[in-house]
Amino acid sequence: MAENLAAAGLASSVRPSVLATLEASLASGQCTTDPDALEAHAGDASSAVPVRPVAVVHARSVEDVQATLVWASEHGVPVTPRGTGTGKAGGCIPQAGGVVLSLAGMAGITSVQPEHGFAEVEPGVVTGPFRDTMEQDFGLFYPPDPNSLDRCTLGGNVATNAGGPVALKYGVTGRYVMGLTAVLANGTVIDTGRRQPKGVAGYDLRGLLVGSEGTLAVLVGLRLGLLPRPRAVISALMPFASLDAAARAVARSRQQGLLPRALELVDGVTLSRVRPHAAFPVDPSWGALLLAEFDGEPGTPERDLERFVDGLEGAGPDQVRIAADSAERTALWEMRRQMSKLVKIGTLGHISEDIAVPVGSIPTLVQRLQRVAEQHRLIVATYGHAGDGNLHVNILWEELTGAERAEDAAEAVMREALELGGTISGEHGIGLLKRRFLPLEQTSPVLSLQRALKSQWDPVGILNPGKIFA
Ligand SMILES: Cc1cc2nc3c(=O)[nH]c(=O)nc-3n(C[C@H](O)[C@H](O)[C@H](O)COP(=O)(O)OP(=O)(O)OC[C@H]3O[C@@H](n4cnc5c(N)ncnc54)[C@H](O)[C@@H]3O)c2cc1C
């Protein structure tokens, strides 16, 4: 590791006197080396091994971010931006000898401009409360809804181009990013993007920053587009006898001329692990479950659901249960949000993959995943945003020897997705965990172009080094 850092021209450790100059440029307490703070900023929600930073900077202003990056460029110290660490690819895990730059404290809603259809926010605003405020105070809708929305930040969502259940109808975070304010590695502040729906002047640097995982610049201001709020929403549970049947229903859904806002698939393995904790009865006979949601003007979601189920014909569910009220809807989604935690109970370890394939290939994909589980003698629990082809594949093991087989199984899962014309990451990003697999998906000219962009934006290589590219 020390050799790699030296090759990149980065410091492998920071002398106390050098750290003191950073502390001096910030308000008291903003730069901390407290062991508990270092521990709390060492890992994320993935299975990647945590790495303690040498210090954590709690940014409160754009100037704090500039001071940190200028200092880091001068001394060759790696800086890893961080929201709230809910990432699932190891993206905010610091480089050994580096500093974590936490944006969680920059959490103000700067302005809401309903007449222009956007809000301007700092990066540390938490996604769920932001959506609630837009809806309750302004009657507006900010669609992106990653299942971590009670904790993740809007800055983290932009940096990972996060998706979520309603991305099926409304698209992922990037669709709502109208403009960005970012601090470059040398401390320069740039504004990129637009204030109106259209704007095609020059290259789309805004688009380049979306999903850049903290490797090109630190996002300090976000201009996010808002939509009129749909007036009615319904959620329906649809159990199927088998996973194959549910997957076939997903594949047919695209041919019906209807777009649910969410269409989530849960396999039988996940259901059996969730059953003891579920807020509603999960029948042991269910082989899989679809959770569908429709929205629109009052009355239309019910009609759309009926047409949707009718359109499945022989491939339909065994029953359709519509959530009676918003409390029941909330309970359903709460259970869905807990899945990533519940499937792991009682296991010795896990690897979570986040593949996506063209929707019509979902039935083939689930069959191949079952084959991977059998071949590697592991438990594979699959659920996710199947309506847009994105499945979370949890490879679980309950005995010590499982870990090695799981690594092979994870690679097999990614290869299956690629063979079906898909991607190794539908929404979590590449981070640390998938960087060695990126060349399976992208050709060397495409990788070289991206590396060239990285070195243009960050010549010293201080910004989240070691992420995305091996
Ligand atoms: C239970 C659970 C459910 C989840 N569900 C979903 C889901 O449905 N859809 C989905 O897409 N993801 C999901 N995730 C993954 C995760 O929540 C998202 O990737 C989220 O966008 C990360 O936000 P964060 O604030 O936690 O970012 P972090 O984990 O702190 O950071 C993630 C990446 O963004 C970079 N970054 C963060 N802030 C900035 C900034 N201001 N400037 C530059 N770079 C920055 C970091 O360097 C890192 O590379 C889920 C995670 C959990 C634990």
mmCIF file of N, CA, C and O in Angstrom, residues 182-212:
data_model
loop_
_atom_site.group_PDB
_atom_site.id
_atom_site.type_symbol
_atom_site.label_atom_id
_atom_site.label_comp_id
_atom_site.label_asym_id
_atom_site.label_seq_id
_atom_site.Cartn_x
_atom_site.Cartn_y
_atom_site.Cartn_z
ATOM 1 N N ALA A 182 -19.299 23.065 -6.828
ATOM 2 C CA ALA A 182 -18.308 22.069 -6.413
ATOM 3 C C ALA A 182 -16.971 22.751 -6.151
ATOM 4 O O ALA A 182 -16.644 23.765 -6.768
ATOM 5 N N VAL A 183 -16.221 22.190 -5.201
ATOM 6 C CA VAL A 183 -14.867 22.679 -4.939
ATOM 7 C C VAL A 183 -13.885 21.699 -5.582
ATOM 8 O O VAL A 183 -13.940 20.484 -5.333
ATOM 9 N N LEU A 184 -13.019 22.251 -6.442
ATOM 10 C CA LEU A 184 -12.009 21.419 -7.109
ATOM 11 C C LEU A 184 -10.854 21.124 -6.151
ATOM 12 O O LEU A 184 -10.712 21.776 -5.107
ATOM 13 N N ALA A 185 -10.011 20.175 -6.551
ATOM 14 C CA ALA A 185 -8.911 19.754 -5.682
ATOM 15 C C ALA A 185 -8.007 20.922 -5.286
ATOM 16 O O ALA A 185 -7.451 20.941 -4.188
ATOM 17 N N ASN A 186 -7.873 21.948 -6.169
ATOM 18 C CA ASN A 186 -6.985 23.076 -5.829
ATOM 19 C C ASN A 186 -7.711 24.179 -5.068
ATOM 20 O O ASN A 186 -7.170 25.258 -4.855
ATOM 21 N N GLY A 187 -8.976 23.938 -4.695
ATOM 22 C CA GLY A 187 -9.716 24.907 -3.883
ATOM 23 C C GLY A 187 -10.614 25.834 -4.690
ATOM 24 O O GLY A 187 -11.408 26.580 -4.113
ATOM 25 N N THR A 188 -10.529 25.777 -6.024
ATOM 26 C CA THR A 188 -11.384 26.635 -6.860
ATOM 27 C C THR A 188 -12.839 26.180 -6.758
ATOM 28 O O THR A 188 -13.116 24.980 -6.789
ATOM 29 N N VAL A 189 -13.751 27.186 -6.664
ATOM 30 C CA VAL A 189 -15.181 26.850 -6.617
ATOM 31 C C VAL A 189 -15.764 27.023 -8.016
ATOM 32 O O VAL A 189 -15.544 28.059 -8.658
ATOM 33 N N ILE A 190 -16.483 26.013 -8.489
ATOM 34 C CA ILE A 190 -17.149 26.149 -9.805
ATOM 35 C C ILE A 190 -18.653 25.952 -9.648
ATOM 36 O O ILE A 190 -19.112 25.242 -8.749
ATOM 37 N N ASP A 191 -19.394 26.609 -10.550
ATOM 38 C CA ASP A 191 -20.837 26.404 -10.654
ATOM 39 C C ASP A 191 -21.101 25.807 -12.013
ATOM 40 O O ASP A 191 -20.633 26.339 -13.016
ATOM 41 N N THR A 192 -21.846 24.741 -12.062
ATOM 42 C CA THR A 192 -22.125 24.140 -13.353
ATOM 43 C C THR A 192 -23.582 23.710 -13.400
ATOM 44 O O THR A 192 -24.158 23.363 -12.377
ATOM 45 N N GLY A 193 -24.195 23.791 -14.587
ATOM 46 C CA GLY A 193 -25.596 23.391 -14.713
ATOM 47 C C GLY A 193 -26.468 24.547 -15.136
ATOM 48 O O GLY A 193 -26.017 25.457 -15.833
ATOM 49 N N ARG A 194 -27.720 24.527 -14.701
ATOM 50 C CA ARG A 194 -28.706 25.483 -15.208
ATOM 51 C C ARG A 194 -29.766 25.762 -14.157
ATOM 52 O O ARG A 194 -29.800 25.112 -13.114
ATOM 53 N N ARG A 195 -30.626 26.767 -14.468
ATOM 54 C CA ARG A 195 -31.715 27.120 -13.564
ATOM 55 C C ARG A 195 -33.075 26.912 -14.222
ATOM 56 O O ARG A 195 -34.102 27.283 -13.676
ATOM 57 N N GLN A 196 -33.076 26.373 -15.413
ATOM 58 C CA GLN A 196 -34.317 26.130 -16.142
ATOM 59 C C GLN A 196 -34.222 24.722 -16.728
ATOM 60 O O GLN A 196 -33.124 24.175 -16.801
ATOM 61 N N PRO A 197 -35.358 24.176 -17.151
ATOM 62 C CA PRO A 197 -35.302 22.780 -17.610
ATOM 63 C C PRO A 197 -34.314 22.546 -18.748
ATOM 64 O O PRO A 197 -33.728 21.475 -18.846
ATOM 65 N N LYS A 198 -34.129 23.540 -19.616
ATOM 66 C CA LYS A 198 -33.223 23.335 -20.752
ATOM 67 C C LYS A 198 -31.934 24.126 -20.580
ATOM 68 O O LYS A 198 -31.916 25.160 -19.909
ATOM 69 N N GLY A 199 -30.877 23.720 -21.309
ATOM 70 C CA GLY A 199 -29.598 24.412 -21.273
ATOM 71 C C GLY A 199 -28.540 23.473 -21.826
ATOM 72 O O GLY A 199 -28.242 22.462 -21.190
ATOM 73 N N VAL A 200 -27.990 23.792 -23.011
ATOM 74 C CA VAL A 200 -27.072 22.848 -23.647
ATOM 75 C C VAL A 200 -25.727 23.504 -23.983
ATOM 76 O O VAL A 200 -25.017 23.044 -24.883
ATOM 77 N N ALA A 201 -25.409 24.594 -23.263
ATOM 78 C CA ALA A 201 -24.155 25.285 -23.558
ATOM 79 C C ALA A 201 -22.956 24.492 -23.026
ATOM 80 O O ALA A 201 -22.869 24.223 -21.833
ATOM 81 N N GLY A 202 -22.061 24.151 -23.925
ATOM 82 C CA GLY A 202 -20.812 23.505 -23.519
ATOM 83 C C GLY A 202 -20.997 22.053 -23.096
ATOM 84 O O GLY A 202 -22.084 21.472 -23.197
ATOM 85 N N TYR A 203 -19.897 21.449 -22.650
ATOM 86 C CA TYR A 203 -19.958 20.067 -22.160
ATOM 87 C C TYR A 203 -20.788 20.023 -20.881
ATOM 88 O O TYR A 203 -20.845 20.999 -20.126
ATOM 89 N N ASP A 204 -21.352 18.874 -20.605
ATOM 90 C CA ASP A 204 -22.218 18.719 -19.427
ATOM 91 C C ASP A 204 -21.374 18.284 -18.216
ATOM 92 O O ASP A 204 -21.320 17.108 -17.864
ATOM 93 N N LEU A 205 -20.690 19.261 -17.601
ATOM 94 C CA LEU A 205 -19.842 18.927 -16.446
ATOM 95 C C LEU A 205 -20.685 18.505 -15.247
ATOM 96 O O LEU A 205 -20.261 17.683 -14.428
ATOM 97 N N ARG A 206 -21.884 19.077 -15.162
ATOM 98 C CA ARG A 206 -22.832 18.667 -14.112
ATOM 99 C C ARG A 206 -23.034 17.148 -14.187
ATOM 100 O O ARG A 206 -22.948 16.437 -13.193
ATOM 101 N N GLY A 207 -23.286 16.672 -15.425
ATOM 102 C CA GLY A 207 -23.523 15.245 -15.632
ATOM 103 C C GLY A 207 -22.294 14.410 -15.275
ATOM 104 O O GLY A 207 -22.419 13.299 -14.779
ATOM 105 N N LEU A 208 -21.102 14.974 -15.524
ATOM 106 C CA LEU A 208 -19.875 14.240 -15.202
ATOM 107 C C LEU A 208 -19.706 14.093 -13.684
ATOM 108 O O LEU A 208 -19.254 13.054 -13.187
ATOM 109 N N LEU A 209 -20.099 15.160 -12.956
ATOM 110 C CA LEU A 209 -19.948 15.100 -11.493
ATOM 111 C C LEU A 209 -20.960 14.146 -10.860
ATOM 112 O O LEU A 209 -20.681 13.542 -9.819
ATOM 113 N N VAL A 210 -22.143 14.030 -11.487
ATOM 114 C CA VAL A 210 -23.151 13.105 -10.954
ATOM 115 C C VAL A 210 -22.583 11.678 -11.027
ATOM 116 O O VAL A 210 -22.174 11.230 -12.097
ATOM 117 N N GLY A 211 -22.537 11.001 -9.887
ATOM 118 C CA GLY A 211 -22.026 9.627 -9.877
ATOM 119 C C GLY A 211 -20.512 9.533 -9.857
ATOM 120 O O GLY A 211 -19.961 8.450 -10.056
ATOM 121 N N SER A 212 -19.810 10.661 -9.595
ATOM 122 C CA SER A 212 -18.342 10.617 -9.638
ATOM 123 C C SER A 212 -17.724 10.152 -8.308
ATOM 124 O O SER A 212 -16.505 10.090 -8.166
#
